[in-house]
CSV table of C-alpha atoms in Angstrom, one decimal:
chain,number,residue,atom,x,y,z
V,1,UNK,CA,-17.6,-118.8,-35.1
V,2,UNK,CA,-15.7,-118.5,-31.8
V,3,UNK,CA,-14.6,-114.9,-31.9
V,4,UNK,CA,-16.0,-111.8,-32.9
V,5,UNK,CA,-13.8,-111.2,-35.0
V,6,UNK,CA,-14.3,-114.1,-37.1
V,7,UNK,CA,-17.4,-112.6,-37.8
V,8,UNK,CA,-15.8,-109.5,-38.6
V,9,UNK,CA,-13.8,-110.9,-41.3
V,10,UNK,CA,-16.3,-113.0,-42.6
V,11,UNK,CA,-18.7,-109.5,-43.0
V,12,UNK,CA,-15.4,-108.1,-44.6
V,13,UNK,CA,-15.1,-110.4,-46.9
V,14,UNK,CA,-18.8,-110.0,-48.1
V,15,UNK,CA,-17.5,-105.8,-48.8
V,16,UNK,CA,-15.1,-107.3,-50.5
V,17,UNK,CA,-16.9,-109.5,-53.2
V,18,UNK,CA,-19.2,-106.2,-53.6
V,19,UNK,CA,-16.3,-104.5,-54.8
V,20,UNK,CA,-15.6,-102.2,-52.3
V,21,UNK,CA,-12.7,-100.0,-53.0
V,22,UNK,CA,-12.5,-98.7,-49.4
V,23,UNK,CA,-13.7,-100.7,-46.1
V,24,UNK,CA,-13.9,-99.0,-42.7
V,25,UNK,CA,-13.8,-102.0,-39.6
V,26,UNK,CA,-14.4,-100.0,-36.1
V,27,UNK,CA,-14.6,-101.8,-32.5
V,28,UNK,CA,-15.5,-100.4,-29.1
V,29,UNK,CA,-15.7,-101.9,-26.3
V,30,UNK,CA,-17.9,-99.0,-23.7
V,31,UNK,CA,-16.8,-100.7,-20.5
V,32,UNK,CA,-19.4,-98.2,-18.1
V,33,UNK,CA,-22.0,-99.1,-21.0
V,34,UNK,CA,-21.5,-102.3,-21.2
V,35,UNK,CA,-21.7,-102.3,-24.6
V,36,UNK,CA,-19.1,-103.9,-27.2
V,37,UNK,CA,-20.3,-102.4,-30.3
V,38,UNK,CA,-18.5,-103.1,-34.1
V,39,UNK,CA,-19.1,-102.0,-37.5
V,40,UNK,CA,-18.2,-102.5,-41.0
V,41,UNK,CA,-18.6,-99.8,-43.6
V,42,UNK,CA,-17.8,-100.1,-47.3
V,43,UNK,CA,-18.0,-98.1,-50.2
V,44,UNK,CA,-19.0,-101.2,-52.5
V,45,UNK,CA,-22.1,-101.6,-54.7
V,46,UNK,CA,-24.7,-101.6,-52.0
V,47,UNK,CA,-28.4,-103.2,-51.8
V,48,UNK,CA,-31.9,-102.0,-52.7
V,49,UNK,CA,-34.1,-102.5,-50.0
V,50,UNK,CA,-35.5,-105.5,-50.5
V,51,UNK,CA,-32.3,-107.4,-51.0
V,52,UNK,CA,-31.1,-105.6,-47.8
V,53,UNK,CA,-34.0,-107.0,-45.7
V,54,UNK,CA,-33.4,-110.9,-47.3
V,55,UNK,CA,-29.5,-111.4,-46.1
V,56,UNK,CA,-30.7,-111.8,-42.9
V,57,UNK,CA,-32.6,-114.6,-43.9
V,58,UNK,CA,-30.1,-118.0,-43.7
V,59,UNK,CA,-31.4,-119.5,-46.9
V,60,UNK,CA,-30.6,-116.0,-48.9
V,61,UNK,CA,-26.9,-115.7,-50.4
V,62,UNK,CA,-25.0,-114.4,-53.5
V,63,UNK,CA,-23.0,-117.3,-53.9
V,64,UNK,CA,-23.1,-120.2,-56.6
V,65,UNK,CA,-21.5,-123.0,-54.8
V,66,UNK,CA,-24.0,-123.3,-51.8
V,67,UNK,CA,-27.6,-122.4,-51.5
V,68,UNK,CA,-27.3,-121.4,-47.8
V,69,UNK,CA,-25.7,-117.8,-46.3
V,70,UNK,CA,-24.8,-117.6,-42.7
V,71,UNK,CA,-22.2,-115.3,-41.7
V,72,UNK,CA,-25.1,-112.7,-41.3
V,73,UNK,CA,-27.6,-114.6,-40.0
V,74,UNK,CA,-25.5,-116.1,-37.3
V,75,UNK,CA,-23.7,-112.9,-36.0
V,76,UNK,CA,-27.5,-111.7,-36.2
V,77,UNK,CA,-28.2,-114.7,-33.5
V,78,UNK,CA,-24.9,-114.7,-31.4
V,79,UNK,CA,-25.9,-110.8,-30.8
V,80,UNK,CA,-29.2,-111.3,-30.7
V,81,UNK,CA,-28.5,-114.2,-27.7
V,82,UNK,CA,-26.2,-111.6,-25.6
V,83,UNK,CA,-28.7,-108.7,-25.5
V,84,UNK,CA,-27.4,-107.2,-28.5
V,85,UNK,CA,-28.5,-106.2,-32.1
V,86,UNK,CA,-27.7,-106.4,-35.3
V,87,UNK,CA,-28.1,-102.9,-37.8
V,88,UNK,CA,-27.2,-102.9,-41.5
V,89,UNK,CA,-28.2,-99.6,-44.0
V,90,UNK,CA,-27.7,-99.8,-47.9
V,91,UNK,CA,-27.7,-98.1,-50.4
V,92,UNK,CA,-27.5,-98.9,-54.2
V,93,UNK,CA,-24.4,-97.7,-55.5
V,94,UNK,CA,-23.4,-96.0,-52.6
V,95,UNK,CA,-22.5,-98.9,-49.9
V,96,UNK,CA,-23.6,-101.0,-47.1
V,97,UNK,CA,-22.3,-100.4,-43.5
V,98,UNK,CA,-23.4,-103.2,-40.8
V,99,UNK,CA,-23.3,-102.5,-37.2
V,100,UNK,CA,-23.6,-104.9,-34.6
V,101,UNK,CA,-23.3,-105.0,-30.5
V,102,UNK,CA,-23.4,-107.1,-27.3
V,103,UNK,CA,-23.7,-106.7,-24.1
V,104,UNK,CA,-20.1,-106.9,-23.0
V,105,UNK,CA,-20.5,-108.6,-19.8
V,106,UNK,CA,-23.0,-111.3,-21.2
V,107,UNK,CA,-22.1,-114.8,-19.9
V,108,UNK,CA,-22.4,-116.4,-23.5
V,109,UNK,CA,-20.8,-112.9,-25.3
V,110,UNK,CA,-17.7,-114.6,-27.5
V,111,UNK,CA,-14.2,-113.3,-27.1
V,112,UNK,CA,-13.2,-110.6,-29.1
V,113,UNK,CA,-10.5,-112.9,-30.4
V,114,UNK,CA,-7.6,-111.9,-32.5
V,115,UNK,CA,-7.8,-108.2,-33.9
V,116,UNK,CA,-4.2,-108.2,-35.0
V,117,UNK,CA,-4.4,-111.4,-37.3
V,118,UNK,CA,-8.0,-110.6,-38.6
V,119,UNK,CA,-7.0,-106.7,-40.5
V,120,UNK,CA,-3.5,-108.5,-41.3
V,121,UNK,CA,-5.0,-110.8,-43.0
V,122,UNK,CA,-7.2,-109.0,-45.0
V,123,UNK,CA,-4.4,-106.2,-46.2
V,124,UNK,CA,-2.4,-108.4,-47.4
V,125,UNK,CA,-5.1,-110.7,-48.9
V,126,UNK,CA,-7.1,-107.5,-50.9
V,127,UNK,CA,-4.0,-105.0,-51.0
V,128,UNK,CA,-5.8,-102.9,-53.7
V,129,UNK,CA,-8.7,-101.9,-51.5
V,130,UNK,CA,-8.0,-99.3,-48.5
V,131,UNK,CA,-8.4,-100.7,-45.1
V,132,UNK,CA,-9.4,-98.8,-42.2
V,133,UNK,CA,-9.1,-99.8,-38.8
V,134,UNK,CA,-10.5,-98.2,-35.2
V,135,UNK,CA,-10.4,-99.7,-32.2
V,136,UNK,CA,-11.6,-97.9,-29.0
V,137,UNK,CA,-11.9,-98.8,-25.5
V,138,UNK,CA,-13.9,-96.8,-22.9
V,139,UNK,CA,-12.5,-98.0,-19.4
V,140,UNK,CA,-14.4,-97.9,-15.9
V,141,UNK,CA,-14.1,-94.1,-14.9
V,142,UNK,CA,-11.6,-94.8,-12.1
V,143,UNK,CA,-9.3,-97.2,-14.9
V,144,UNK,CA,-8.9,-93.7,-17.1
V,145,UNK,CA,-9.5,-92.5,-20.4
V,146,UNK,CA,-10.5,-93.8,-23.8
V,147,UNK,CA,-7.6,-95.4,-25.4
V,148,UNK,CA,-8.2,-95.5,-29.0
V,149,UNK,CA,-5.7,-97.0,-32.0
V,150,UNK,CA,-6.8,-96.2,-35.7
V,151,UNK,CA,-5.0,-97.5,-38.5
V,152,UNK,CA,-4.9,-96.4,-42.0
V,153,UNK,CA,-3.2,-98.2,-44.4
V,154,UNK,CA,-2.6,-95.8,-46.9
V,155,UNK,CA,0.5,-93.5,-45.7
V,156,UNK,CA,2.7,-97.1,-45.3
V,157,UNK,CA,1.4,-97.8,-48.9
V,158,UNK,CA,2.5,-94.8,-49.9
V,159,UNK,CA,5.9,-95.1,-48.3
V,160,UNK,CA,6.5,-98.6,-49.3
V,161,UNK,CA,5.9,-98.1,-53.2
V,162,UNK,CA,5.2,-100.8,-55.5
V,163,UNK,CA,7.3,-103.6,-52.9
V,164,UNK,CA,4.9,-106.5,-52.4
V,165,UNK,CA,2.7,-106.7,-48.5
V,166,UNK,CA,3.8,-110.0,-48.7
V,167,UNK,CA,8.1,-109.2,-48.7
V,168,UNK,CA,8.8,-110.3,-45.5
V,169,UNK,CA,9.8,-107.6,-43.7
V,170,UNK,CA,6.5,-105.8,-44.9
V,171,UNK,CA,4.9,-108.3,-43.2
V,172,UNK,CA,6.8,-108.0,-40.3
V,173,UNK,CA,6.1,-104.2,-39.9
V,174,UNK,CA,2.6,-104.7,-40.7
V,175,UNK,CA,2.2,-107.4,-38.0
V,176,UNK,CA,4.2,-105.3,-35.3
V,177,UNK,CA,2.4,-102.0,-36.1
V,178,UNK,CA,-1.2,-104.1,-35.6
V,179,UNK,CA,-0.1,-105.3,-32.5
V,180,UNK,CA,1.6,-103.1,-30.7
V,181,UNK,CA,-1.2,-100.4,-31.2
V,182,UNK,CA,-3.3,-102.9,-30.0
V,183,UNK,CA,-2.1,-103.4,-27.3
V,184,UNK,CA,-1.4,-99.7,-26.5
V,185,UNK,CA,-5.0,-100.1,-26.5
V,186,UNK,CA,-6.2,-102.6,-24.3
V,187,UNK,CA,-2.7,-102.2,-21.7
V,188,UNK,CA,-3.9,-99.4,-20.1
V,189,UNK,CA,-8.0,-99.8,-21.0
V,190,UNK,CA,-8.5,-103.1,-19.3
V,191,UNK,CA,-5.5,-103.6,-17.5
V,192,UNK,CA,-4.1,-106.6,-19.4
M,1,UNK,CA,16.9,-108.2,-38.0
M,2,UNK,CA,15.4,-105.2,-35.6
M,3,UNK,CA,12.0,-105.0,-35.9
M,4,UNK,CA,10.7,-101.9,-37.7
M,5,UNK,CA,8.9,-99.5,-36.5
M,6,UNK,CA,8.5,-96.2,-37.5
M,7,UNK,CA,7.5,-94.9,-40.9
M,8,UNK,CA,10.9,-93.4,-41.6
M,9,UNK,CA,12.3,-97.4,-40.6
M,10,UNK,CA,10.1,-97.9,-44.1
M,11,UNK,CA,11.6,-95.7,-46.3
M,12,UNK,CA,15.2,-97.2,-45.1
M,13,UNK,CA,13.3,-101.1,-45.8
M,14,UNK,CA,12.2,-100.1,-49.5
M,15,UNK,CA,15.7,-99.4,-50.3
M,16,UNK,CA,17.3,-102.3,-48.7
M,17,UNK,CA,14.2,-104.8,-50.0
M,18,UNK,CA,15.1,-104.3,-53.2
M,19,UNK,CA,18.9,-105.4,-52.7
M,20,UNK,CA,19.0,-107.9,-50.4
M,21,UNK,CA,19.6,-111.6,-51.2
M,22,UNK,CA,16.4,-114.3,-49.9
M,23,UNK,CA,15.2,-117.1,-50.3
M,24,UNK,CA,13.2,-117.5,-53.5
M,25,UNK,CA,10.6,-120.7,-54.3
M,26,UNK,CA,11.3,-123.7,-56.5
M,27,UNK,CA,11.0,-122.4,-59.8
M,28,UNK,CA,10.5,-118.7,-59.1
M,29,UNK,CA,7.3,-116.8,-57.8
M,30,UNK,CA,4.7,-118.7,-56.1
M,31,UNK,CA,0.8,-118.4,-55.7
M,32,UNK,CA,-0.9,-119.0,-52.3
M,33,UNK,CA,-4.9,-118.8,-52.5
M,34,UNK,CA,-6.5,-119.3,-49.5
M,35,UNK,CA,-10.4,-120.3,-49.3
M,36,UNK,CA,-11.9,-117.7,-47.0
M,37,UNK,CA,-15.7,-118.3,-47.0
M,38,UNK,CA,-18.0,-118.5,-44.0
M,39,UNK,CA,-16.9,-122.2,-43.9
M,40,UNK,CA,-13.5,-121.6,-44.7
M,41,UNK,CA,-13.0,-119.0,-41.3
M,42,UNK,CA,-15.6,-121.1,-39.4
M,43,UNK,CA,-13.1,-124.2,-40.1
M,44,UNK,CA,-9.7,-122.2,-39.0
M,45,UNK,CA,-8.8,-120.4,-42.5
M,46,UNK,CA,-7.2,-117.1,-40.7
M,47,UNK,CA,-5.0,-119.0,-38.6
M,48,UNK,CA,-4.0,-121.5,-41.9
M,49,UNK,CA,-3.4,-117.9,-43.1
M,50,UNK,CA,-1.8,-116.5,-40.2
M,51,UNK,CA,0.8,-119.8,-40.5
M,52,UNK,CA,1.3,-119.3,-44.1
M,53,UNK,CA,2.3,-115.5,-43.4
M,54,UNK,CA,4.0,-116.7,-40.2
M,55,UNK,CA,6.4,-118.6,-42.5
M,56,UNK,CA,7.3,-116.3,-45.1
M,57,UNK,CA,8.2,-113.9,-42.2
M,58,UNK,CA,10.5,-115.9,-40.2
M,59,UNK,CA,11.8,-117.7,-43.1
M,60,UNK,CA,12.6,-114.1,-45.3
M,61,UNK,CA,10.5,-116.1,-48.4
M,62,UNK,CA,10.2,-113.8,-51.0
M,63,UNK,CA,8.5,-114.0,-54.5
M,64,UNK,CA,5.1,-115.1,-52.9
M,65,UNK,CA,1.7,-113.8,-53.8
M,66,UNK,CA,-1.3,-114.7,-51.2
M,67,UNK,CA,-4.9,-113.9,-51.8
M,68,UNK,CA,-8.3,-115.3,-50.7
M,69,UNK,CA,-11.2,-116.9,-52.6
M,70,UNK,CA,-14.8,-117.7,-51.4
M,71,UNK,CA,-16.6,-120.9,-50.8
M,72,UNK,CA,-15.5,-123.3,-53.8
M,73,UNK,CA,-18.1,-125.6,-52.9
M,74,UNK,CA,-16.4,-128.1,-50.9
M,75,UNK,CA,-16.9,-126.7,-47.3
M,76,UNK,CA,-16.7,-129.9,-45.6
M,77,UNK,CA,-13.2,-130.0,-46.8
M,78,UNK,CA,-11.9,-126.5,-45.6
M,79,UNK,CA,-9.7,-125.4,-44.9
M,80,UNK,CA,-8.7,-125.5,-48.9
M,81,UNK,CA,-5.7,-123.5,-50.0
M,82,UNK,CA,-4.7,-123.8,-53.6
M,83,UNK,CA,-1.0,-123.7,-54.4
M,84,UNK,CA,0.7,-123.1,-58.1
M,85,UNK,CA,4.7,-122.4,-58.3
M,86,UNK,CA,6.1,-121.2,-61.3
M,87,UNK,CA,4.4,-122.3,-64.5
M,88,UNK,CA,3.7,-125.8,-62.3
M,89,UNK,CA,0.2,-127.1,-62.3
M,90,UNK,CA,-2.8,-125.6,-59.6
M,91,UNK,CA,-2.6,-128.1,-56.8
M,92,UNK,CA,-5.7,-127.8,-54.4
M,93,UNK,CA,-5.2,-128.8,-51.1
M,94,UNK,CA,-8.2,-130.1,-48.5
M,95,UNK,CA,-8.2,-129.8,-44.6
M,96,UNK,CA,-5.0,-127.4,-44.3
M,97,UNK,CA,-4.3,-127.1,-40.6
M,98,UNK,CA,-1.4,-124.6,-39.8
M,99,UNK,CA,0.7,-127.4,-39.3
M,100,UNK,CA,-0.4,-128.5,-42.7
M,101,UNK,CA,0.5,-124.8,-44.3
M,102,UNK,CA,4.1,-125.1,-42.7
M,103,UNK,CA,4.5,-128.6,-44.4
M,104,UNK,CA,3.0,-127.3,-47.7
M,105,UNK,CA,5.2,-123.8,-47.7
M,106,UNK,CA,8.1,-125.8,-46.9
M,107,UNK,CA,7.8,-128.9,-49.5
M,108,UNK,CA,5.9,-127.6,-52.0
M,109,UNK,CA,6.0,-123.9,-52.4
M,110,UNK,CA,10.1,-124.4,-51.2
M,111,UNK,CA,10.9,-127.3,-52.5
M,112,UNK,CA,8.7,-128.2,-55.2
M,113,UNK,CA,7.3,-131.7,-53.9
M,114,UNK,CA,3.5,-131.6,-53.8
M,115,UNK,CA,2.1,-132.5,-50.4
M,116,UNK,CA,0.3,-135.7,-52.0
M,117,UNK,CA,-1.6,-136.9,-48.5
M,118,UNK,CA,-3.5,-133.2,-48.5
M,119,UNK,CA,-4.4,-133.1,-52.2
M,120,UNK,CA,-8.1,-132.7,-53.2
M,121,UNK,CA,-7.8,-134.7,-56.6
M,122,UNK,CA,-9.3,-132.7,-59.5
């Protein structure tokens, strides 16, 4: 993958197929620290410990089609290969959060890539789960302070009623409310 | 069309949404699946989404349902999107580029002629 958050969906979409009913995506970027740190918690059908310890093994995966699983393994390495880590805790019938980080200013750390179109696309892809969204930044200390957007999609839900996400002027808001908080975000946080 | 903004701009769009006139698909509703395994995003699936999305947006298309699937199996062929309109057959398409999704939203899905150089043959 060329962007975090490809990886980001990708560990999503694994929430998704456990049935997750509610997902939680968070990003900060800790700009004195150094660190850009990202999680994603579900409430799905978790792991025992066993099969918690095996999906970081390439050749482990729950699918049918393929006998290979990578989207943990590699965001294990591309973490791994910036002075980073990669965290997941599970439990059975509770959930599975997975929590990753780089070193910000590592040479071969990936671009964050495109927030906007990564929690757009899964909204309108799984509308019946609840999608939450954080993204903080933590500028240098003479830049300002933490700029943080969170986004819940639940009150628009609400408001829009039983209209399709995919009408397109449901879209349209969606699209425009991920982006400009956004970029609310990372104007004044890193000076874009 | 102003851009909405604000939650009370929603409550003003459910109303209107349900009145206004668009643009509906050959033959009524339309399905969009797009693959979204590891292979899938790793070949440029988001941004096949973000096209498909793109165009119902700008183009006011209404009536179409878009979901995601995993791997199907034929990774070296992603991005795959699978396309039905109406009661018409499920067509899947192979190597869908976002230039590809405009050509299939706006031949097949609007038009009703199957993109047949993109097809993955059953």
């Amino acid at each position: 993958m060329r962007e975090i958050t490809l990886h980001l969906l990708d560990i999503a979409e694994n929430s998704v197929a456990a049935q997750a009913k509610t997902v939680f995506i968070a990003v900060c970027e800790d700009i004195p620290a150094d660190r850009l740190s990202a999680s994603v918690k579900d409430d799905g059908k978790g792991m025992d410990a066993e099969t918690l310890a095996s999906v970081v093994d390439p050749f482990v995966t729950s699918r049918t089609t393929r006998k290979v699983g990578l989207g943990i393994p590699l965001l294990k390495a591309a973490a791994e290969a910036c002075d980073g880590q990669l965290q997941m805790a599970s439990q059975l019938g509770k959930g599975t959060t997975l929590e990753v980080e780089f070193r910000r200013s590592h040479i071969d750390r990936m671009p964050l890539g495109d927030l906007g179109s990564t929690i757009l696309t899964l909204v309108v892809a799984y509308p019946h789960i609840h999608w939450l969204f954080s993204y903080k930044v933590i500028p240098d200390v003479e830049t300002g302070a933490m700029q943080e957007f969170l986004f819940d999609d639940a009150p628009i839900k609400a408001e829009i009623g039983d209209i399709p996400l995919t009408e397109p002027d449901v879209l349209a808001f969606f699209r425009n409310y991920l982006e400009e908080g956004i970029l609310a975000v990372q104007q004044p946080a890193l000076l874009i | 069309m102003a851009t909405i903004k604000s939650l009370d701009d929603l409550k003003r769009l459910r109303e209107e949404a349900l009145e206004k006139r668009r643009v509906k698909t050959e033959g009524g509703n339309a399905q969009v699946i797009v693959g979204m395994g590891t292979c899938g995003i790793a070949a440029g699936a988001r941004e096949t989404m973000k096209a498909i999305l793109s165009q119902i947006e700008t183009e006011e298309i209404s009536g179409i349902t878009v979901t995601q699937t995993g791997c199907i199996g034929m990774c070296e062929r992603e991005p795959i999107v699978q396309v039905m309109v109406g009661e018409g057959p499920k067509v899947t398409y192979g190597k869908v580029t976002p230039e590809v999704a405009r050509r299939i939203m706006k031949e097949h899905v609007l038009s009703g002629k199957v993109v047949e150089d993109f097809v993955i043959p059953a």
